[in-house]
mmCIF file of C-alpha atoms in Angstrom:
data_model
loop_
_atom_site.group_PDB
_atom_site.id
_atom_site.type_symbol
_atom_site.label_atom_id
_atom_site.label_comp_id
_atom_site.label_asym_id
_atom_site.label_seq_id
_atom_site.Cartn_x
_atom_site.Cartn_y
_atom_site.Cartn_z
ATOM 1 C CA UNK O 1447 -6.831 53.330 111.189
ATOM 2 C CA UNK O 1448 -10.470 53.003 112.479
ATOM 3 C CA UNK O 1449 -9.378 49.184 113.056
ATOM 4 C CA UNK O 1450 -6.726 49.936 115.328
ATOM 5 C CA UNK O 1451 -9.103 52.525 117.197
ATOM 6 C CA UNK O 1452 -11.644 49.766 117.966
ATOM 7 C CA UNK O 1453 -8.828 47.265 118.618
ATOM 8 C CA UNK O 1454 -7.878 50.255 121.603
ATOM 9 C CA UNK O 1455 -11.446 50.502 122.994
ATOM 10 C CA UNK O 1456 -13.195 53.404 120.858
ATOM 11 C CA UNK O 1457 -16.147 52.567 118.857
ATOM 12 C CA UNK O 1458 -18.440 50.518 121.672
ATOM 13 C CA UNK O 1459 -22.375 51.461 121.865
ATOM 14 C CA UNK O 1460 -24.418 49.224 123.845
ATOM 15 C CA UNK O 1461 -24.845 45.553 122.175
ATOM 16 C CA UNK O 1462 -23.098 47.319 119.301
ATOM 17 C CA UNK O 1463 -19.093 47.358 118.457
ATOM 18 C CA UNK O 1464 -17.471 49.372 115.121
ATOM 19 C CA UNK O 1465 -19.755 52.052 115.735
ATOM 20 C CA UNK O 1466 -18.608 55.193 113.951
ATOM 21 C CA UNK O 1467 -19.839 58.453 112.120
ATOM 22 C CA UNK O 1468 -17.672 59.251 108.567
ATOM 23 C CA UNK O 1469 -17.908 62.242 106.260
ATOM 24 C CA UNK O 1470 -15.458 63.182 103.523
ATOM 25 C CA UNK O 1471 -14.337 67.123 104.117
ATOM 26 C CA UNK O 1472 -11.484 69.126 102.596
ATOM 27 C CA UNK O 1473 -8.710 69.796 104.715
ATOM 28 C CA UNK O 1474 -6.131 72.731 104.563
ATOM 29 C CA UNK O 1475 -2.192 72.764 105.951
ATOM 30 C CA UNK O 1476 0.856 74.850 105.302
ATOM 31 C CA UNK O 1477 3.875 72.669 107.070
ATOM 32 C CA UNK O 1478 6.536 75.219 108.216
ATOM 33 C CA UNK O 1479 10.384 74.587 108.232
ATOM 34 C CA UNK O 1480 10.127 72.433 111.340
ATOM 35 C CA UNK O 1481 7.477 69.760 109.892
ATOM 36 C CA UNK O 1482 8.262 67.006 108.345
ATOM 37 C CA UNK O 1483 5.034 66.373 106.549
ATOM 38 C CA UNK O 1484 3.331 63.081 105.378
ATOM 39 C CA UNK O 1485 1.768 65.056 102.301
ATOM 40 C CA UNK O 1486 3.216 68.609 100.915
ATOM 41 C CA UNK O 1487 6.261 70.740 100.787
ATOM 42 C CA UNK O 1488 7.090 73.169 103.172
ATOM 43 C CA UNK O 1489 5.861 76.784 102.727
ATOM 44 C CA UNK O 1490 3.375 75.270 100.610
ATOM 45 C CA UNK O 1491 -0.446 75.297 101.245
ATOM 46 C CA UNK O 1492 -2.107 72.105 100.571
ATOM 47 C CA UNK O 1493 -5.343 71.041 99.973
ATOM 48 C CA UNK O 1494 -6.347 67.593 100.858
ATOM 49 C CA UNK O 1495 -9.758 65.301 100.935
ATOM 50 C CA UNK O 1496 -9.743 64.141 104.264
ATOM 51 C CA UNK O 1497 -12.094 61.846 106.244
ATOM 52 C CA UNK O 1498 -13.820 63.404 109.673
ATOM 53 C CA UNK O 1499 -14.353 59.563 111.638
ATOM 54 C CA UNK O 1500 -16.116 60.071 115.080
ATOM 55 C CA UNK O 1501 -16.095 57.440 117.543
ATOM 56 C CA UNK O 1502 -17.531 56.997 121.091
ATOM 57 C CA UNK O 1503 -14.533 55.895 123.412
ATOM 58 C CA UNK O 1504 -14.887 55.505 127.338
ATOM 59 C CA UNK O 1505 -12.698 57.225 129.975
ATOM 60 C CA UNK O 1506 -10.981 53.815 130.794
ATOM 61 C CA UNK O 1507 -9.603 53.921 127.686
ATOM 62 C CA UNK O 1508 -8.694 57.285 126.185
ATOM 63 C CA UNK O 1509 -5.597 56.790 126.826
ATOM 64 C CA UNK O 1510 -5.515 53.910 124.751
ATOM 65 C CA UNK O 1511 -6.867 55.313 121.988
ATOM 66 C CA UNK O 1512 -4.840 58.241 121.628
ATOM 67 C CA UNK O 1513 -2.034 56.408 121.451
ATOM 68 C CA UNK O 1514 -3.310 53.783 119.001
ATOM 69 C CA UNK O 1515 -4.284 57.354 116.776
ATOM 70 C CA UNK O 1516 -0.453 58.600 116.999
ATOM 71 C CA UNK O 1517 0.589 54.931 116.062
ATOM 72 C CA UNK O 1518 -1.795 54.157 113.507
ATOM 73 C CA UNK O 1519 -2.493 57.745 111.360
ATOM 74 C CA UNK O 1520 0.134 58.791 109.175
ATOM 75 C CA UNK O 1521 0.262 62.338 109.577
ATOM 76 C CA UNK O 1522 2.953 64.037 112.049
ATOM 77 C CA UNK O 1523 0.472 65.717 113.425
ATOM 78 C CA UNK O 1524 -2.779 63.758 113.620
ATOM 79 C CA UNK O 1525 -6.182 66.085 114.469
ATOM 80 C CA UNK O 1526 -8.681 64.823 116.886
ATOM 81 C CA UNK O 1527 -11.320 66.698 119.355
ATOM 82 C CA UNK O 1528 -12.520 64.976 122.523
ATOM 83 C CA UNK O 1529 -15.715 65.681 123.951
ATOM 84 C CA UNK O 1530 -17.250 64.197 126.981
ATOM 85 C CA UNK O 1531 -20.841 63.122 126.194
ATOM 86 C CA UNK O 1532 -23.083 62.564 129.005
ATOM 87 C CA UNK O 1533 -24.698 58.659 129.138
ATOM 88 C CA UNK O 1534 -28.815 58.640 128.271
ATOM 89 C CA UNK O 1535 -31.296 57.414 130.752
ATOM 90 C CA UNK O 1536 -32.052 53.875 130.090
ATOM 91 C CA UNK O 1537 -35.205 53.881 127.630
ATOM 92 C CA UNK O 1538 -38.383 53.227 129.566
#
């Protein structure tokens, strides 16, 4: 997944590409009647190691991203945040 985020744009930091921040969490569902879910049974809670990847991605290409994210994840119903981070002064 990460690949096809960086293929989309995400991930850039300067002189630096593939840039990401990873840690392994535990994360907690109960698909209804509607879902269709990648892991579980409906009515069922579930209880899943899960990785949180973060990944700077520029406005030109948000877009992108997202829809690399819905292509490439394989959950129905893929969980991201985005956050608009402000760029640094250049260093003196």
């Amino acid at each position: 997944m990460k690949n096809a985020l960086f293929a989309a744009g995400a991930g850039s930091l300067g002189a630096y590409r593939q840039c990401s921040w990873e840690c392994l969490g535990t994360g907690q569902f109960m698909p209804n009647e509607s879902a269709n879910p990648y892991i579980g049974r409906t009515g069922v809670i579930e209880r899943v190691s899960e990785w949180r990847v973060e990944m700077l991605v520029p406005d030109s290409t948000v877009d992108a991203v997202k829809e690399a994210l819905y292509l490439a994840h394989p959950y129905e119903e893929p969980a991201f945040d985005l956050f608009v981070v402000e760029e640094p002064s250049p260093r003196s």
